[in-house]
Coordinates of C-alpha atoms and ligand atoms in Angstrom, one line a residue:
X15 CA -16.5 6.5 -150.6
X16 CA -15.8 10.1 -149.0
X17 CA -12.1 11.3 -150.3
X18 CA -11.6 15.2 -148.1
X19 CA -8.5 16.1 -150.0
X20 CA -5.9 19.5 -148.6
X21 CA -9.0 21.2 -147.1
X22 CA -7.7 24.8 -145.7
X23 CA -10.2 26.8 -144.4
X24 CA -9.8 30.4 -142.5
X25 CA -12.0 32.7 -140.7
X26 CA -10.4 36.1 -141.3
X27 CA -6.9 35.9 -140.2
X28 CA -7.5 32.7 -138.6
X29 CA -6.2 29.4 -140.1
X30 CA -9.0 26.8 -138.7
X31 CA -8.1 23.6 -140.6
X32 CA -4.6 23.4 -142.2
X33 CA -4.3 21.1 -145.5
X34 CA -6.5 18.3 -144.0
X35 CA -6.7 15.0 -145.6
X36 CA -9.1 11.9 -144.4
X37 CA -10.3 9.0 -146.6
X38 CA -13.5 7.3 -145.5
X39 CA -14.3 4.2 -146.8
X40 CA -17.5 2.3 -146.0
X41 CA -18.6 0.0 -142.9
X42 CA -15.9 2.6 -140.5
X43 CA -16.8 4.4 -137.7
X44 CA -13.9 7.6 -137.6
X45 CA -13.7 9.6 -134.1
X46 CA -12.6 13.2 -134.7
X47 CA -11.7 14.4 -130.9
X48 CA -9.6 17.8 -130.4
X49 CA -10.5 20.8 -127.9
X50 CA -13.8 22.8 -128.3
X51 CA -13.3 25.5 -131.0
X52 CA -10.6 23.1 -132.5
X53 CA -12.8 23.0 -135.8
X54 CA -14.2 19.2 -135.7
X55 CA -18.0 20.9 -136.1
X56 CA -16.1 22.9 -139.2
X57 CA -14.8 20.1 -140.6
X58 CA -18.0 18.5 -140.4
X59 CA -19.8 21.3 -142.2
X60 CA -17.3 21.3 -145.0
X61 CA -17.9 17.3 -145.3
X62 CA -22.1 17.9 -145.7
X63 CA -21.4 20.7 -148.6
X64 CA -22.8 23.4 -146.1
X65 CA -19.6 24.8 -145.8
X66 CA -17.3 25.8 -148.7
X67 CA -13.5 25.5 -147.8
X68 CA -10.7 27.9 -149.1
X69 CA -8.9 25.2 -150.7
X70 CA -9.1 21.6 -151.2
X71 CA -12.2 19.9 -151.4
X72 CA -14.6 16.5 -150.9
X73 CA -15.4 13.8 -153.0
X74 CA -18.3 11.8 -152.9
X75 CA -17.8 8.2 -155.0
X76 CA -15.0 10.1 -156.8
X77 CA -17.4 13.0 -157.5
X78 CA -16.2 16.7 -156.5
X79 CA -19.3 18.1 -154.4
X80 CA -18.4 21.3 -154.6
X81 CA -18.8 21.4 -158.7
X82 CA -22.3 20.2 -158.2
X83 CA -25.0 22.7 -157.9
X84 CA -26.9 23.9 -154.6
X85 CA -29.5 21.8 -155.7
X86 CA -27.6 18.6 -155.9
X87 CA -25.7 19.1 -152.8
X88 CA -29.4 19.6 -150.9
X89 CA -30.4 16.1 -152.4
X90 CA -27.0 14.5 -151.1
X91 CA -27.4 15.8 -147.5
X92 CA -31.1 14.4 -147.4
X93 CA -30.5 10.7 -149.1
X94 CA -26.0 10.4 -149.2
X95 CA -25.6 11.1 -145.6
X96 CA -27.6 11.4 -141.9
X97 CA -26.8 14.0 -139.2
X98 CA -27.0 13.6 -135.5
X99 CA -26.1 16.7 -133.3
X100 CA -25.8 17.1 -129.6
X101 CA -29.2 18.2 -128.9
X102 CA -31.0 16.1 -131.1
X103 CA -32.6 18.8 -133.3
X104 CA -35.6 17.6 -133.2
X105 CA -38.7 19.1 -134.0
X106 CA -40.7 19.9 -130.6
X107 CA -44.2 19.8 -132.7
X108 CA -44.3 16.6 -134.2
X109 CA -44.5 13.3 -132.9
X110 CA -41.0 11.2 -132.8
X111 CA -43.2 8.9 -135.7
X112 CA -43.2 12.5 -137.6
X113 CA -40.1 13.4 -137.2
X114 CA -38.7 9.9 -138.6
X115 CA -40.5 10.0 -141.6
X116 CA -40.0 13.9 -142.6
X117 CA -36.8 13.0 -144.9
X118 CA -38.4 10.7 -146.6
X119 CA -40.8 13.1 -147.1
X120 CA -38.7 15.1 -149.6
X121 CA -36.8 11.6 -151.3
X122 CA -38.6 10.9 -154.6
X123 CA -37.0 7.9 -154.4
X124 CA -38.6 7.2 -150.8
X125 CA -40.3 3.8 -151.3
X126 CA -44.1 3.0 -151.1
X127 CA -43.1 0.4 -148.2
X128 CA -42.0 3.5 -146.5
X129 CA -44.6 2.6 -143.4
X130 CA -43.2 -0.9 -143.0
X131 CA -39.7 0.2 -143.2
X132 CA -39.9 3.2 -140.7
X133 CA -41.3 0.3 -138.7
X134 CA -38.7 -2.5 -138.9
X135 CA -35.9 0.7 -138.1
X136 CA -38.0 1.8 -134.9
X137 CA -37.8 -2.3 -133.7
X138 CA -34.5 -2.2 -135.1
X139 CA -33.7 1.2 -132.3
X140 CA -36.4 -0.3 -129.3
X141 CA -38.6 2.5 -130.3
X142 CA -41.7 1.2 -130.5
X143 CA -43.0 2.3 -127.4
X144 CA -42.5 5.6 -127.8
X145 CA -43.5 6.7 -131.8
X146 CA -46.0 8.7 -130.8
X147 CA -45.2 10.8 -128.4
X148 CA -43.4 14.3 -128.2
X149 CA -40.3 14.8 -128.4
X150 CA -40.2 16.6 -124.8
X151 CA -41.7 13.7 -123.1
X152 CA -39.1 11.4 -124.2
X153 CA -35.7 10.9 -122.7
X154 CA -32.5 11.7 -123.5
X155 CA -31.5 8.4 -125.3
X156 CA -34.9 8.1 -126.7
X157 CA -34.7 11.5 -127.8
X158 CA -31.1 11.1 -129.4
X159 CA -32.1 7.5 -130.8
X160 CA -35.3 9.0 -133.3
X161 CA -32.9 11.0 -134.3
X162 CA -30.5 8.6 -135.6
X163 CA -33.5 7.2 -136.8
X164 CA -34.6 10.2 -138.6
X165 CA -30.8 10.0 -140.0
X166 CA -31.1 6.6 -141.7
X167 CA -34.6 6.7 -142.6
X168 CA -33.3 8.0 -146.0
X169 CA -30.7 4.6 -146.0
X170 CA -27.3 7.0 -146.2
X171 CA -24.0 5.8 -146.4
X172 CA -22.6 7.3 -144.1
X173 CA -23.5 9.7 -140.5
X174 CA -22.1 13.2 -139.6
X175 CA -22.2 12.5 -135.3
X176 CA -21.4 16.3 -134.0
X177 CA -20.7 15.4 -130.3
X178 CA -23.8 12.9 -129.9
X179 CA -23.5 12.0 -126.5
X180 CA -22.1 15.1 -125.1
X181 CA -25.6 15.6 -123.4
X182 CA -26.3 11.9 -122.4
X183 CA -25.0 10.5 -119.3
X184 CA -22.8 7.5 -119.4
X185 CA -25.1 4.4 -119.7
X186 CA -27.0 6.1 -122.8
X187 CA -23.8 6.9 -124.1
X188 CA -22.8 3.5 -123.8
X189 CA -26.3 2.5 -125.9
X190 CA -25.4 4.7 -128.1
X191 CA -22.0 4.0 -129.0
X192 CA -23.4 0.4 -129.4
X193 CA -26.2 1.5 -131.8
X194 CA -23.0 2.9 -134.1
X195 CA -21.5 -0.5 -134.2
X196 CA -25.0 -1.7 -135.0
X197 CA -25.4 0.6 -137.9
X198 CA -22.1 -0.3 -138.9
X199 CA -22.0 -4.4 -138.6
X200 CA -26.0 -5.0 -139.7
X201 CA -26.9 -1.7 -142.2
X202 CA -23.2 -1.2 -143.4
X203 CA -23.1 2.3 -142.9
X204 CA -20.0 4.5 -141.3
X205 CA -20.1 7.5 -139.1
X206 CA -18.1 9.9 -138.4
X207 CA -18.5 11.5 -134.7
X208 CA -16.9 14.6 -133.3
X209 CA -16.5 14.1 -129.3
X210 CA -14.6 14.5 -126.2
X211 CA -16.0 11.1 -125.1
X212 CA -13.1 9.3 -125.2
X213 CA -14.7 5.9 -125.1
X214 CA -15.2 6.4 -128.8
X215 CA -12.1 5.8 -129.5
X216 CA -11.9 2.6 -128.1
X217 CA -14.7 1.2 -130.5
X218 CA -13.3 3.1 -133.6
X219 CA -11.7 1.8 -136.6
X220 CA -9.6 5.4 -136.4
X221 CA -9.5 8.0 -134.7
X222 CA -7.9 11.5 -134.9
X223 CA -7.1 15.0 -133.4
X224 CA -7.8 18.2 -134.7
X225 CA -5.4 20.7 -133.1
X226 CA -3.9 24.2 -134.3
X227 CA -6.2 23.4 -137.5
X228 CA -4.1 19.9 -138.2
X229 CA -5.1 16.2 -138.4
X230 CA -3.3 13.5 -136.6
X231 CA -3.9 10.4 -136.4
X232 CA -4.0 9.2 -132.6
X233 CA -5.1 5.1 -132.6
X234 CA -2.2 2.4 -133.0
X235 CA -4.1 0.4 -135.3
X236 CA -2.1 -0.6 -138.4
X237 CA -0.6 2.9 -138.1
X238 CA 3.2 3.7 -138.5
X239 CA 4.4 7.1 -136.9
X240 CA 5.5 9.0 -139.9
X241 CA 7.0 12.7 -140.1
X242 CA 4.7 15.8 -139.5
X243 CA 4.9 16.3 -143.8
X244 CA 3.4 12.6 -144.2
X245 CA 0.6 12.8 -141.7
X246 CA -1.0 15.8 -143.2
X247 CA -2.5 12.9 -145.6
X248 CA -4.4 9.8 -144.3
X249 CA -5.5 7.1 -146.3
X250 CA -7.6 4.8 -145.4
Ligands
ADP5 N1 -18.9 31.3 -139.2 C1 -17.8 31.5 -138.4 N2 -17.2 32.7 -138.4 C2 -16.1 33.0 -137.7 N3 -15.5 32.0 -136.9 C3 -16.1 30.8 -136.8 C4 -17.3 30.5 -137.6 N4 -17.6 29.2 -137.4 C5 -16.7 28.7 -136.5 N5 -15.8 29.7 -136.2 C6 -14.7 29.5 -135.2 O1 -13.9 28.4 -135.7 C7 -13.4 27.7 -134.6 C8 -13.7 26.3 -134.8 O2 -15.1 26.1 -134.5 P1 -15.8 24.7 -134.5 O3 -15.5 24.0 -135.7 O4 -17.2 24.9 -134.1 O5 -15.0 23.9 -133.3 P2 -15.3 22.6 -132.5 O6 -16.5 21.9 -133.1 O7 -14.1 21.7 -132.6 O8 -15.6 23.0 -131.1 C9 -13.9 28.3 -133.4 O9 -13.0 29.2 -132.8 C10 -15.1 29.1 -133.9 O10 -15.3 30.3 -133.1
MG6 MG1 -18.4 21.6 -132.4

């Protein structure tokens, strides 16, 4: 589904990702750990379009994303993919209903069930209770689950995660790691999360490290050790 082929990317003299590979296919969750300013967030950027790489680039279904045009690559961050971010991003003036429903707002292909189905995703979350209120009078797991629900309302394939726990404490990161497996085993959809949690990696299907702008691959499933050359690529 997602092919991120050689991507190099500096800022000024700065190499921040060296010649990194990373094949997604569908129904996976990937953990991308590594130090804070390692470049997970960059990577993550280049993956949505937002960012343009030096080299290398991203395909979508076999499709380069950087030869589209700005307008395309808009329309694939609202209905191919779903972000979540560390502090929910949420707007503070609309309800958690509103907030849900605003990318569907701009889907043309958003369907006229749209009511019903914002509905079964809230049961789906254990949100009910709480649609109508503010974002500030929710908690923090409430807060962070609307917004996974905001990033599937559009039904994506797959879910940039940039560190979405790192403001939780542990039991709502525990609820939230097993809404990920949800997403995956019921809707089918994979995510890839940037954290320091290192419980992710016990629920991923692979995992990696980002360090001095490299990927390496750092879970023992169905993984040989190969040379430093060989890991630069990962196919999955
Ligand atoms: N627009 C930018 N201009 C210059 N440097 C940047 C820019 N964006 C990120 N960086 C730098 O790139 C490095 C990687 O950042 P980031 O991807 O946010 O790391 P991480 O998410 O792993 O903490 C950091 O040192 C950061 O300061
Ligand atoms: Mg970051």
């Amino acid at each position: 589904m997602l092919k991120i082929e050689n991507i190099c990317l500096s800022f000024g003299k700065r190499e921040i990702l060296k010649n990194v590979s990373l094949h997604v296919n569908e129904k996976k969750i990937i953990i991308l750990t590594g130090k804070s300013g390692a470049g997970k967030s960059t990577l993550l950027g280049i993956i949505s379009g937002l960012m343009k790489p030096d080299s290398g680039t991203v395909f979508f279904n076999n499709q380069n994303i950087f030869k589209w045009s700005d307008l395309k690559r808009s329309r694939f961050r609202n209905r191919g993919m779903g972000f979540v971010f560390q502090f929910f991003s949420l707007f503070p003036e609309m309800t958690a209903y509103d907030n849900i429903l605003y990318p569907a707002i701009f889907n043309p292909f958003t369907s006229k069930n749209i009511k019903k189905e914002i509905s079964e995703l809230v049961d789906f979350l254990g949100l009910s209770g709480i649609i109508h209120q503010y974002p500030s009078t929710l908690s923090g797991g409430e807060r962070q689950r609307v917004a996974i629900a905001r990033a599937i309302v559009n039904n994506p394939k797959f879910i940039l995660a940039d560190e979405p726990t790192g403001n939780l404490d542990n039991e709502t990161t525990q609820d939230i790691i097993k809404l990920f497996i949800r997403l995956k085993t019921e809707k089918g959809i994979s995510t890839i999360i940037a954290t320091h949690e290192k419980k992710f990696v016990r629920i991923a299907d692979e995992s990696y490290n980002i360090s001095d702008g490299s990927l390496t691959r750092i879970d023992g499933k169905n993984y040989k050790k190969k040379s430093a050359t060989e890991t630069q690529s990962h196919r999955v």
